Amino acid sequence: MIQSPHDLILFSSRDHISFITNKVDTGYHIHNYIQITIGLENDFHITIEEESLRVKGIILDSNTHHKLHGHQEWQCYILVNPESVFGELLKRTYLQDSRYYVLATHQADSLQQLAARTLFSLTGSTEYSEFITTFKQILKLHDSAIEHTLDDRIQDVITCIEKYPIHKLSVKTLSQLIYLSESRLSHLFKEEMGISLVSYILHHKLELAFHYIFGGFTITAAALEAGFNSSSHFTRSVRDKLGMSPRAIIQNSRYLQVKEPGCPYI
């Protein structure tokens, strides 16, 4: 049996959120992320639409109606933005013909061993980068061929997002700051980053909110500080993205913001 002082350990990166937890037991819900789930102790029970499955590991497409029964056992979840390069590779490799893909036993076993020996003790970005690189290798996802130097204008946008008042961030504002039309900026950002600008801004706000929460802010104060209109707006966004409420996520949890080497995005 896995022993941990925390019920959930959360990692936030540029194009995905990952966590290990023993407290997922959801009703039917959908969210925008592509979801990878690996059982760390035993197989788990997931219902997709009306189909009930018991599996060791699964990749679930975005916006797919599902519920998951964790039975207070540990699972690893990686929630990948479907508009990112990571998401595109998952869709191309595993989700072209189905809303889900049940991982082969050898894949699930390898990912289970990797997550169990790494994520409970992980403390820094370099370790996490090694974990996610190996994770992708096990799934045979190779994105090195599409890595490239960012367009200077997109680097300026990223800098603006980091430095500009979060409450004023919008595609319109950013397009004015770098002298591109909104449509041109949106197209160029998706082309360069593998994720839409709107999704990137929302991901940035969610990341900031959890950073504030784990730094001692109340949920309401963190939501407002991170640019959400209200705590209910933040809660809806978290449920949409993660399938859980903010309160359920933060209770007895540990949070680590990670930055992959060479990545300017966070």
Short mmCIF file of C-alpha atoms in Angstrom, two decimals, residues 29-244:
data_model
loop_
_atom_site.label_atom_id
_atom_site.label_comp_id
_atom_site.label_asym_id
_atom_site.label_seq_id
_atom_site.Cartn_x
_atom_site.Cartn_y
_atom_site.Cartn_z
CA HIS A 29 -18.45 15.15 -16.09
CA ILE A 30 -16.55 16.43 -19.13
CA HIS A 31 -13.51 18.67 -19.40
CA ASN A 32 -11.38 20.12 -22.15
CA TYR A 33 -8.19 18.24 -21.36
CA ILE A 34 -7.10 14.92 -22.84
CA GLN A 35 -6.87 12.70 -19.77
CA ILE A 36 -4.28 10.00 -19.15
CA THR A 37 -4.97 7.90 -16.04
CA ILE A 38 -2.74 5.18 -14.62
CA GLY A 39 -3.64 3.02 -11.61
CA LEU A 40 -0.73 3.04 -9.16
CA GLU A 41 -2.06 0.29 -6.88
CA ASN A 42 -4.72 -1.63 -8.80
CA ASP A 43 -6.89 -1.39 -11.86
CA PHE A 44 -9.58 1.30 -11.62
CA HIS A 45 -13.18 1.53 -12.77
CA ILE A 46 -14.13 4.17 -15.35
CA THR A 47 -17.44 4.66 -17.14
CA ILE A 48 -17.25 6.37 -20.54
CA GLU A 49 -20.65 7.48 -21.81
CA GLU A 50 -22.54 4.29 -20.85
CA GLU A 51 -19.63 1.85 -21.21
CA SER A 52 -18.12 0.54 -17.99
CA LEU A 53 -14.43 -0.50 -18.02
CA ARG A 54 -11.92 -1.74 -15.49
CA VAL A 55 -8.42 -0.87 -16.67
CA LYS A 56 -4.85 -0.28 -15.52
CA GLY A 57 -4.31 2.69 -17.83
CA ILE A 58 -6.34 4.73 -20.32
CA ILE A 59 -6.12 7.78 -22.59
CA LEU A 60 -9.42 9.66 -22.83
CA ASP A 61 -10.16 12.29 -25.47
CA SER A 62 -11.22 15.79 -24.48
CA ASN A 63 -14.90 16.61 -23.97
CA THR A 64 -15.82 12.96 -23.38
CA HIS A 65 -18.56 12.25 -20.82
CA HIS A 66 -17.13 10.00 -18.11
CA LYS A 67 -16.94 9.19 -14.44
CA LEU A 68 -14.16 7.51 -12.50
CA HIS A 69 -14.24 5.47 -9.31
CA GLY A 70 -10.93 5.62 -7.48
CA HIS A 71 -12.05 3.67 -4.37
CA GLN A 72 -9.50 5.62 -2.29
CA GLU A 73 -6.62 4.04 -4.18
CA TRP A 74 -3.83 5.98 -5.86
CA GLN A 75 -3.90 6.94 -9.52
CA CYS A 76 -1.72 9.20 -11.66
CA TYR A 77 -3.49 11.72 -13.89
CA ILE A 78 -1.99 13.80 -16.67
CA LEU A 79 -4.40 16.33 -18.16
CA VAL A 80 -3.06 17.59 -21.48
CA ASN A 81 -4.28 20.64 -23.35
CA PRO A 82 -5.65 19.18 -26.62
CA GLU A 83 -4.40 22.20 -28.58
CA SER A 84 -0.79 21.72 -27.51
CA VAL A 85 1.85 19.70 -29.35
CA PHE A 86 1.60 17.09 -26.57
CA GLY A 87 -2.16 16.91 -27.15
CA GLU A 88 -1.86 16.72 -30.92
CA LEU A 89 0.59 13.82 -30.62
CA LEU A 90 -1.77 11.93 -28.32
CA LYS A 91 -4.69 12.44 -30.71
CA ARG A 92 -2.63 11.44 -33.74
CA THR A 93 -1.15 8.36 -32.08
CA TYR A 94 -4.02 7.00 -29.99
CA LEU A 95 -7.33 8.79 -30.56
CA GLN A 96 -7.92 8.95 -34.31
CA ASP A 97 -10.56 6.22 -34.35
CA SER A 98 -11.98 6.25 -30.83
CA ARG A 99 -12.82 8.51 -27.90
CA TYR A 100 -10.50 6.48 -25.69
CA TYR A 101 -7.56 4.11 -25.83
CA VAL A 102 -6.92 1.40 -23.23
CA LEU A 103 -3.18 1.16 -22.71
CA ALA A 104 -1.44 -2.13 -23.39
CA THR A 105 -0.35 -3.96 -20.26
CA HIS A 106 3.36 -3.33 -20.88
CA GLN A 107 2.72 0.40 -21.37
CA ALA A 108 0.57 0.71 -18.26
CA ASP A 109 3.05 -1.31 -16.16
CA SER A 110 5.98 0.86 -17.28
CA LEU A 111 4.07 4.10 -16.61
CA GLN A 112 2.88 2.80 -13.25
CA GLN A 113 6.41 1.99 -12.14
CA LEU A 114 7.72 5.34 -13.43
CA ALA A 115 5.06 7.42 -11.65
CA ALA A 116 5.19 5.45 -8.39
CA ARG A 117 8.97 5.74 -8.02
CA THR A 118 9.19 9.38 -9.16
CA LEU A 119 6.24 11.60 -8.32
CA PHE A 120 5.92 11.06 -4.57
CA SER A 121 9.44 12.33 -3.90
CA LEU A 122 9.89 14.77 -6.78
CA THR A 123 10.96 18.25 -5.67
CA GLY A 124 12.13 20.21 -8.72
CA SER A 125 11.67 21.06 -12.37
CA THR A 126 14.65 19.06 -13.64
CA GLU A 127 13.36 15.86 -12.08
CA TYR A 128 9.90 16.52 -13.45
CA SER A 129 11.26 17.19 -16.94
CA GLU A 130 13.04 13.82 -16.83
CA PHE A 131 9.81 12.16 -15.69
CA ILE A 132 7.65 13.64 -18.46
CA THR A 133 10.29 12.90 -21.11
CA THR A 134 10.39 9.24 -20.08
CA PHE A 135 6.59 9.18 -19.87
CA LYS A 136 6.35 10.35 -23.49
CA GLN A 137 9.01 7.86 -24.58
CA ILE A 138 7.01 4.97 -23.11
CA LEU A 139 3.99 6.17 -25.10
CA LYS A 140 6.21 6.59 -28.19
CA LEU A 141 5.43 10.30 -28.52
CA HIS A 142 8.31 12.07 -30.23
CA ASP A 143 8.01 15.82 -30.68
CA SER A 144 11.68 16.71 -31.17
CA ALA A 145 11.15 17.11 -34.91
CA ILE A 146 8.78 20.03 -34.39
CA GLU A 147 10.78 21.94 -31.81
CA HIS A 148 11.96 25.29 -33.09
CA THR A 149 13.02 28.75 -32.03
CA LEU A 150 10.07 30.95 -31.17
CA ASP A 151 9.09 33.85 -33.38
CA ASP A 152 10.24 37.06 -31.67
CA ARG A 153 6.69 38.40 -31.66
CA ILE A 154 5.41 35.35 -29.77
CA GLN A 155 8.26 35.63 -27.30
CA ASP A 156 7.13 39.25 -26.77
CA VAL A 157 3.57 38.01 -26.15
CA ILE A 158 4.79 35.53 -23.54
CA THR A 159 6.79 38.27 -21.85
CA CYS A 160 3.71 40.50 -21.84
CA ILE A 161 1.59 37.75 -20.29
CA GLU A 162 4.16 37.36 -17.52
CA LYS A 163 4.46 41.10 -16.83
CA TYR A 164 1.15 42.67 -17.86
CA PRO A 165 -1.63 43.13 -15.23
CA ILE A 166 -3.49 39.83 -15.29
CA HIS A 167 -6.89 41.53 -15.13
CA LYS A 168 -6.23 43.27 -18.45
CA LEU A 169 -4.99 40.26 -20.39
CA SER A 170 -6.94 39.51 -23.56
CA VAL A 171 -6.21 38.67 -27.17
CA LYS A 172 -7.25 42.20 -28.12
CA THR A 173 -4.91 43.83 -25.61
CA LEU A 174 -1.96 41.65 -26.59
CA SER A 175 -2.56 42.21 -30.30
CA GLN A 176 -2.41 45.97 -29.72
CA LEU A 177 0.79 45.68 -27.70
CA ILE A 178 2.68 43.89 -30.49
CA TYR A 179 0.93 45.57 -33.46
CA LEU A 180 -0.75 42.52 -34.99
CA SER A 181 -4.40 41.94 -35.73
CA GLU A 182 -6.24 39.64 -33.31
CA SER A 183 -6.75 36.98 -35.97
CA ARG A 184 -3.10 37.10 -37.10
CA LEU A 185 -1.83 36.93 -33.53
CA SER A 186 -4.13 34.00 -32.68
CA HIS A 187 -3.03 32.07 -35.77
CA LEU A 188 0.67 32.78 -35.20
CA PHE A 189 0.50 31.89 -31.50
CA LYS A 190 -1.17 28.53 -32.19
CA GLU A 191 1.34 27.83 -34.96
CA GLU A 192 4.34 28.63 -32.76
CA MET A 193 3.16 27.29 -29.39
CA GLY A 194 0.87 24.42 -30.33
CA ILE A 195 -1.86 25.85 -28.09
CA SER A 196 -4.41 28.62 -28.65
CA LEU A 197 -3.72 32.00 -27.05
CA VAL A 198 -7.08 31.94 -25.23
CA SER A 199 -6.26 28.52 -23.74
CA TYR A 200 -2.77 29.66 -22.80
CA ILE A 201 -4.14 32.72 -20.95
CA LEU A 202 -6.69 30.58 -19.07
CA HIS A 203 -4.00 28.04 -18.16
CA HIS A 204 -1.84 30.91 -16.90
CA LYS A 205 -4.69 32.24 -14.75
CA LEU A 206 -5.44 28.81 -13.28
CA GLU A 207 -1.78 28.30 -12.50
CA LEU A 208 -1.58 31.70 -10.80
CA ALA A 209 -4.71 31.03 -8.78
CA PHE A 210 -3.38 27.74 -7.41
CA HIS A 211 -0.01 29.38 -6.75
CA TYR A 212 -1.80 31.97 -4.61
CA ILE A 213 -3.99 29.36 -2.90
CA PHE A 214 -1.06 27.17 -1.93
CA GLY A 215 0.69 30.36 -0.81
CA GLY A 216 -2.02 31.04 1.76
CA PHE A 217 -4.72 33.00 -0.11
CA THR A 218 -8.38 32.08 0.27
CA ILE A 219 -10.03 30.62 -2.83
CA THR A 220 -11.95 33.85 -3.43
CA ALA A 221 -8.92 36.09 -2.99
CA ALA A 222 -6.77 33.86 -5.21
CA ALA A 223 -9.43 33.75 -7.93
CA LEU A 224 -9.74 37.53 -8.04
CA GLU A 225 -5.98 38.06 -7.85
CA ALA A 226 -5.51 35.68 -10.80
CA GLY A 227 -7.96 37.59 -13.00
CA PHE A 228 -11.19 35.60 -12.64
CA ASN A 229 -14.42 37.55 -12.33
CA SER A 230 -15.43 35.72 -9.16
CA SER A 231 -14.73 32.61 -7.12
CA SER A 232 -17.64 30.89 -8.91
CA HIS A 233 -16.05 31.71 -12.29
CA PHE A 234 -12.79 30.17 -11.05
CA THR A 235 -14.61 27.12 -9.67
CA ARG A 236 -16.42 26.54 -12.98
CA SER A 237 -13.13 26.81 -14.88
CA VAL A 238 -11.40 24.36 -12.55
CA ARG A 239 -14.27 21.86 -12.79
CA ASP A 240 -14.25 22.22 -16.57
CA LYS A 241 -10.50 21.66 -16.79
CA LEU A 242 -9.87 19.23 -13.95
CA GLY A 243 -13.20 17.58 -13.13
CA MET A 244 -12.89 18.49 -9.44
#
